[in-house]
PDB file of C-alpha atoms in Angstrom:
ATOM      1  CA  MET F   1     -17.998   3.049  13.655  1.00 50.00           C
ATOM      2  CA  SER F   2     -14.991   2.498  11.452  1.00 59.00           C
ATOM      3  CA  THR F   3     -11.404   2.681  12.582  1.00 79.00           C
ATOM      4  CA  LYS F   4      -8.867   4.844  10.810  1.00 86.00           C
ATOM      5  CA  THR F   5      -6.229   3.074   8.726  1.00 88.00           C
ATOM      6  CA  PRO F   6      -2.743   4.605   8.806  1.00 92.00           C
ATOM      7  CA  MET F   7      -1.371   5.658   5.408  1.00 94.00           C
ATOM      8  CA  THR F   8       1.616   7.724   4.439  1.00 93.00           C
ATOM      9  CA  LEU F   9       1.154  10.940   2.493  1.00 92.00           C
ATOM     10  CA  ARG F  10       2.917   9.352  -0.496  1.00 90.00           C
ATOM     11  CA  GLY F  11       0.627   6.286  -0.299  1.00 92.00           C
ATOM     12  CA  ALA F  12      -2.493   8.443  -0.180  1.00 94.00           C
ATOM     13  CA  GLU F  13      -1.341  10.426  -3.182  1.00 94.00           C
ATOM     14  CA  ALA F  14      -0.663   7.260  -5.194  1.00 93.00           C
ATOM     15  CA  LEU F  15      -4.123   5.926  -4.297  1.00 94.00           C
ATOM     16  CA  ARG F  16      -5.748   9.247  -5.260  1.00 96.00           C
ATOM     17  CA  GLU F  17      -3.913   9.155  -8.617  1.00 97.00           C
ATOM     18  CA  GLU F  18      -5.021   5.584  -9.378  1.00 96.00           C
ATOM     19  CA  LEU F  19      -8.592   6.550  -8.396  1.00 97.00           C
ATOM     20  CA  ARG F  20      -8.452   9.542 -10.741  1.00 98.00           C
ATOM     21  CA  TYR F  21      -7.183   7.325 -13.567  1.00 98.00           C
ATOM     22  CA  ARG F  22      -9.835   4.685 -13.042  1.00 97.00           C
ATOM     23  CA  LYS F  23     -12.682   7.201 -12.902  1.00 97.00           C
ATOM     24  CA  SER F  24     -11.693   9.711 -15.596  1.00 97.00           C
ATOM     25  CA  GLU F  25      -9.701   7.607 -18.099  1.00 97.00           C
ATOM     26  CA  LEU F  26     -10.368   3.877 -17.682  1.00 97.00           C
ATOM     27  CA  ARG F  27     -14.101   4.028 -16.913  1.00 97.00           C
ATOM     28  CA  PRO F  28     -14.999   5.913 -20.148  1.00 97.00           C
ATOM     29  CA  LYS F  29     -12.883   3.487 -22.216  1.00 96.00           C
ATOM     30  CA  ILE F  30     -14.625   0.451 -20.627  1.00 95.00           C
ATOM     31  CA  ILE F  31     -18.100   1.974 -21.121  1.00 94.00           C
ATOM     32  CA  ALA F  32     -17.274   2.635 -24.769  1.00 94.00           C
ATOM     33  CA  SER F  33     -16.172  -1.022 -25.219  1.00 91.00           C
ATOM     34  CA  VAL F  34     -19.413  -2.246 -23.567  1.00 89.00           C
ATOM     35  CA  GLU F  35     -21.423  -0.089 -25.939  1.00 90.00           C
ATOM     36  CA  GLU F  36     -19.455  -1.227 -28.957  1.00 88.00           C
ATOM     37  CA  ALA F  37     -19.829  -4.887 -28.010  1.00 84.00           C
ATOM     38  CA  ARG F  38     -23.570  -4.383 -27.336  1.00 85.00           C
ATOM     39  CA  ALA F  39     -23.929  -3.056 -30.871  1.00 85.00           C
ATOM     40  CA  HIS F  40     -22.778  -6.445 -32.259  1.00 80.00           C
ATOM     41  CA  GLY F  41     -26.155  -7.922 -31.464  1.00 75.00           C
ATOM     42  CA  ASP F  42     -27.109 -11.125 -29.599  1.00 74.00           C
ATOM     43  CA  LEU F  43     -25.790 -10.610 -26.033  1.00 75.00           C
ATOM     44  CA  LYS F  44     -26.141 -14.240 -25.025  1.00 76.00           C
ATOM     45  CA  GLU F  45     -23.248 -15.410 -27.147  1.00 78.00           C
ATOM     46  CA  ASN F  46     -21.294 -12.196 -27.312  1.00 82.00           C
ATOM     47  CA  ALA F  47     -17.908 -12.855 -25.631  1.00 86.00           C
ATOM     48  CA  GLU F  48     -16.728  -9.280 -26.169  1.00 87.00           C
ATOM     49  CA  TYR F  49     -19.750  -7.929 -24.351  1.00 88.00           C
ATOM     50  CA  HIS F  50     -19.340 -10.278 -21.385  1.00 88.00           C
ATOM     51  CA  ALA F  51     -15.617  -9.522 -21.112  1.00 90.00           C
ATOM     52  CA  ALA F  52     -16.281  -5.791 -21.229  1.00 90.00           C
ATOM     53  CA  ARG F  53     -19.009  -6.104 -18.528  1.00 91.00           C
ATOM     54  CA  GLU F  54     -16.639  -8.124 -16.347  1.00 95.00           C
ATOM     55  CA  GLN F  55     -13.880  -5.531 -16.779  1.00 95.00           C
ATOM     56  CA  HIS F  56     -16.439  -2.812 -15.906  1.00 96.00           C
ATOM     57  CA  GLY F  57     -17.469  -4.669 -12.731  1.00 96.00           C
ATOM     58  CA  PHE F  58     -13.861  -5.147 -11.663  1.00 97.00           C
ATOM     59  CA  ASN F  59     -13.021  -1.473 -12.254  1.00 97.00           C
ATOM     60  CA  GLU F  60     -16.097  -0.261 -10.352  1.00 97.00           C
ATOM     61  CA  GLY F  61     -15.282  -2.586  -7.482  1.00 97.00           C
ATOM     62  CA  ARG F  62     -11.742  -1.276  -7.292  1.00 96.00           C
ATOM     63  CA  ILE F  63     -13.006   2.332  -7.397  1.00 97.00           C
ATOM     64  CA  GLY F  64     -15.310   1.579  -4.417  1.00 96.00           C
ATOM     65  CA  GLU F  65     -12.507  -0.116  -2.546  1.00 94.00           C
ATOM     66  CA  MET F  66     -10.137   2.826  -3.070  1.00 95.00           C
ATOM     67  CA  GLU F  67     -12.784   5.398  -2.074  1.00 96.00           C
ATOM     68  CA  ALA F  68     -13.458   3.416   1.131  1.00 94.00           C
ATOM     69  CA  LYS F  69      -9.722   3.240   1.938  1.00 92.00           C
ATOM     70  CA  LEU F  70      -9.248   6.971   1.395  1.00 94.00           C
ATOM     71  CA  SER F  71     -12.335   7.837   3.488  1.00 94.00           C
ATOM     72  CA  ASN F  72     -10.971   5.708   6.351  1.00 93.00           C
ATOM     73  CA  ALA F  73      -7.344   6.823   5.971  1.00 93.00           C
ATOM     74  CA  GLN F  74      -5.409   8.519   8.716  1.00 93.00           C
ATOM     75  CA  ILE F  75      -2.745  10.171   6.555  1.00 93.00           C
ATOM     76  CA  ILE F  76       0.582  10.632   8.302  1.00 92.00           C
ATOM     77  CA  ASP F  77       3.396  12.733   6.908  1.00 88.00           C
ATOM     78  CA  PRO F  78       6.699  11.650   8.493  1.00 85.00           C
ATOM     79  CA  ALA F  79       8.116  15.174   8.108  1.00 84.00           C
ATOM     80  CA  GLY F  80       5.420  16.455  10.478  1.00 86.00           C
ATOM     81  CA  LEU F  81       6.033  13.922  13.249  1.00 86.00           C
ATOM     82  CA  PRO F  82       7.799  14.904  16.467  1.00 86.00           C
ATOM     83  CA  LYS F  83      11.482  13.909  16.192  1.00 89.00           C
ATOM     84  CA  THR F  84      11.526  11.647  19.279  1.00 91.00           C
ATOM     85  CA  GLY F  85      14.096   9.250  17.885  1.00 91.00           C
ATOM     86  CA  LYS F  86      11.599   6.415  18.255  1.00 94.00           C
ATOM     87  CA  VAL F  87      10.581   4.058  15.471  1.00 95.00           C
ATOM     88  CA  MET F  88       6.942   4.693  14.603  1.00 94.00           C
ATOM     89  CA  PHE F  89       4.614   4.527  11.624  1.00 94.00           C
ATOM     90  CA  SER F  90       6.089   6.234   8.507  1.00 93.00           C
ATOM     91  CA  THR F  91       9.654   6.530   9.921  1.00 94.00           C
ATOM     92  CA  THR F  92      12.570   5.117   7.990  1.00 95.00           C
ATOM     93  CA  VAL F  93      14.801   2.795   9.954  1.00 97.00           C
ATOM     94  CA  GLU F  94      18.391   1.694   9.224  1.00 97.00           C
ATOM     95  CA  LEU F  95      19.207  -1.648  10.822  1.00 97.00           C
ATOM     96  CA  VAL F  96      22.043  -4.155  11.117  1.00 97.00           C
ATOM     97  CA  ASP F  97      21.364  -7.846  11.449  1.00 93.00           C
ATOM     98  CA  ALA F  98      23.351  -8.870  14.592  1.00 90.00           C
ATOM     99  CA  ASP F  99      24.200 -12.325  13.163  1.00 87.00           C
ATOM    100  CA  SER F 100      25.013 -11.671   9.495  1.00 91.00           C
ATOM    101  CA  GLY F 101      26.038  -7.984   9.675  1.00 93.00           C
ATOM    102  CA  GLU F 102      23.618  -7.307   6.782  1.00 94.00           C
ATOM    103  CA  GLU F 103      22.528  -3.647   6.624  1.00 96.00           C
ATOM    104  CA  LEU F 104      18.834  -3.057   6.043  1.00 96.00           C
ATOM    105  CA  ARG F 105      16.695   0.022   5.453  1.00 97.00           C
ATOM    106  CA  TYR F 106      12.913   0.029   5.803  1.00 97.00           C
ATOM    107  CA  GLN F 107      10.117   2.552   5.940  1.00 96.00           C
ATOM    108  CA  ILE F 108       7.123   1.460   7.968  1.00 96.00           C
ATOM    109  CA  VAL F 109       3.984   2.062   5.856  1.00 96.00           C
ATOM    110  CA  GLY F 110       0.364   1.132   5.613  1.00 93.00           C
ATOM    111  CA  GLU F 111      -0.811  -2.357   4.609  1.00 90.00           C
ATOM    112  CA  ASP F 112      -1.566  -1.424   1.007  1.00 89.00           C
ATOM    113  CA  GLU F 113       1.692   0.493   0.524  1.00 93.00           C
ATOM    114  CA  ALA F 114       4.010  -2.355   1.522  1.00 94.00           C
ATOM    115  CA  ASP F 115       6.625  -3.276  -1.101  1.00 95.00           C
ATOM    116  CA  ILE F 116       9.550  -5.174   0.418  1.00 93.00           C
ATOM    117  CA  LYS F 117      11.616  -4.819  -2.796  1.00 95.00           C
ATOM    118  CA  ASN F 118      11.508  -1.026  -2.343  1.00 95.00           C
ATOM    119  CA  GLY F 119      12.120  -1.159   1.421  1.00 95.00           C
ATOM    120  CA  LEU F 120       8.492  -0.500   2.373  1.00 96.00           C
ATOM    121  CA  ILE F 121       7.231  -2.823   5.128  1.00 96.00           C
ATOM    122  CA  SER F 122       3.698  -3.035   6.484  1.00 95.00           C
ATOM    123  CA  VAL F 123       3.053  -1.644   9.910  1.00 95.00           C
ATOM    124  CA  ASN F 124       1.429  -5.051  10.632  1.00 93.00           C
ATOM    125  CA  SER F 125       4.499  -7.101   9.643  1.00 94.00           C
ATOM    126  CA  PRO F 126       6.447  -8.912  12.356  1.00 94.00           C
ATOM    127  CA  ILE F 127       9.559  -6.814  11.715  1.00 94.00           C
ATOM    128  CA  ALA F 128       7.621  -3.500  12.015  1.00 96.00           C
ATOM    129  CA  ARG F 129       5.804  -4.694  15.171  1.00 96.00           C
ATOM    130  CA  ALA F 130       9.148  -5.599  16.763  1.00 96.00           C
ATOM    131  CA  LEU F 131      10.673  -2.231  15.788  1.00 97.00           C
ATOM    132  CA  ILE F 132       7.860   0.156  16.876  1.00 96.00           C
ATOM    133  CA  GLY F 133       8.951   2.118  19.934  1.00 96.00           C
ATOM    134  CA  LYS F 134      12.663   1.246  19.613  1.00 96.00           C
ATOM    135  CA  THR F 135      15.376   3.924  19.434  1.00 96.00           C
ATOM    136  CA  GLU F 136      18.897   4.065  18.047  1.00 95.00           C
ATOM    137  CA  GLY F 137      21.045   1.411  19.668  1.00 95.00           C
ATOM    138  CA  ASP F 138      18.122  -0.790  20.678  1.00 96.00           C
ATOM    139  CA  VAL F 139      17.954  -4.422  19.457  1.00 96.00           C
ATOM    140  CA  ALA F 140      14.650  -5.830  18.237  1.00 96.00           C
ATOM    141  CA  GLN F 141      14.058  -9.557  18.268  1.00 95.00           C
ATOM    142  CA  VAL F 142      11.959 -10.740  15.344  1.00 94.00           C
ATOM    143  CA  GLN F 143      10.501 -14.259  15.072  1.00 90.00           C
ATOM    144  CA  THR F 144      11.133 -15.554  11.582  1.00 84.00           C
ATOM    145  CA  PRO F 145      10.604 -18.995  10.022  1.00 85.00           C
ATOM    146  CA  ARG F 146      14.355 -19.635  10.524  1.00 84.00           C
ATOM    147  CA  GLY F 147      14.232 -18.590  14.188  1.00 89.00           C
ATOM    148  CA  ILE F 148      14.749 -15.401  16.134  1.00 92.00           C
ATOM    149  CA  ARG F 149      16.521 -12.641  14.241  1.00 92.00           C
ATOM    150  CA  GLU F 150      18.175  -9.750  16.144  1.00 95.00           C
ATOM    151  CA  LEU F 151      18.098  -6.390  14.391  1.00 96.00           C
ATOM    152  CA  GLU F 152      19.956  -3.408  15.853  1.00 96.00           C
ATOM    153  CA  VAL F 153      18.479   0.005  15.164  1.00 97.00           C
ATOM    154  CA  VAL F 154      21.257   2.164  13.709  1.00 96.00           C
ATOM    155  CA  LYS F 155      19.309   5.233  12.656  1.00 96.00           C
ATOM    156  CA  VAL F 156      15.712   6.537  12.695  1.00 95.00           C
ATOM    157  CA  SER F 157      14.778   9.096  10.028  1.00 93.00           C
ATOM    158  CA  TYR F 158      11.627  11.182   9.507  1.00 90.00           C
ATOM    159  CA  LEU F 159      11.733  11.546   5.718  1.00 82.00           C
TER     160      LEU F 159
END
């Protein structure tokens, strides 16, 4: 029995596109390079052959990993969520740091989609865990390496 892994619609589409690329474009190129290297003769000392086989193994492993993730994905479209005003998976949250006044904007996404530089934080991150269930005006306390950080929820969006 496997548990479903939350993933945004955008994250699932990106994973499907990478899977399509790896299967229909990259796999044939790698197979062709394995065949070409095999044609060079003695496989024991054929570095091109071994490199191509290693690349093939990595690609096939990544394909299997992506297929497993997609088969266990619970795809959540934020536009289809009930507009309760609460922070939840896939919502976008605008925050203000109570101490510094810094304004922050994050979307809470699945583990594999997280990209802090683009404002995408993992649902399993300390910030996301502190924010889940909060509404506008609430203050979330987040334990950081520099101590407790207080973040006020300014706005919750379902984009």
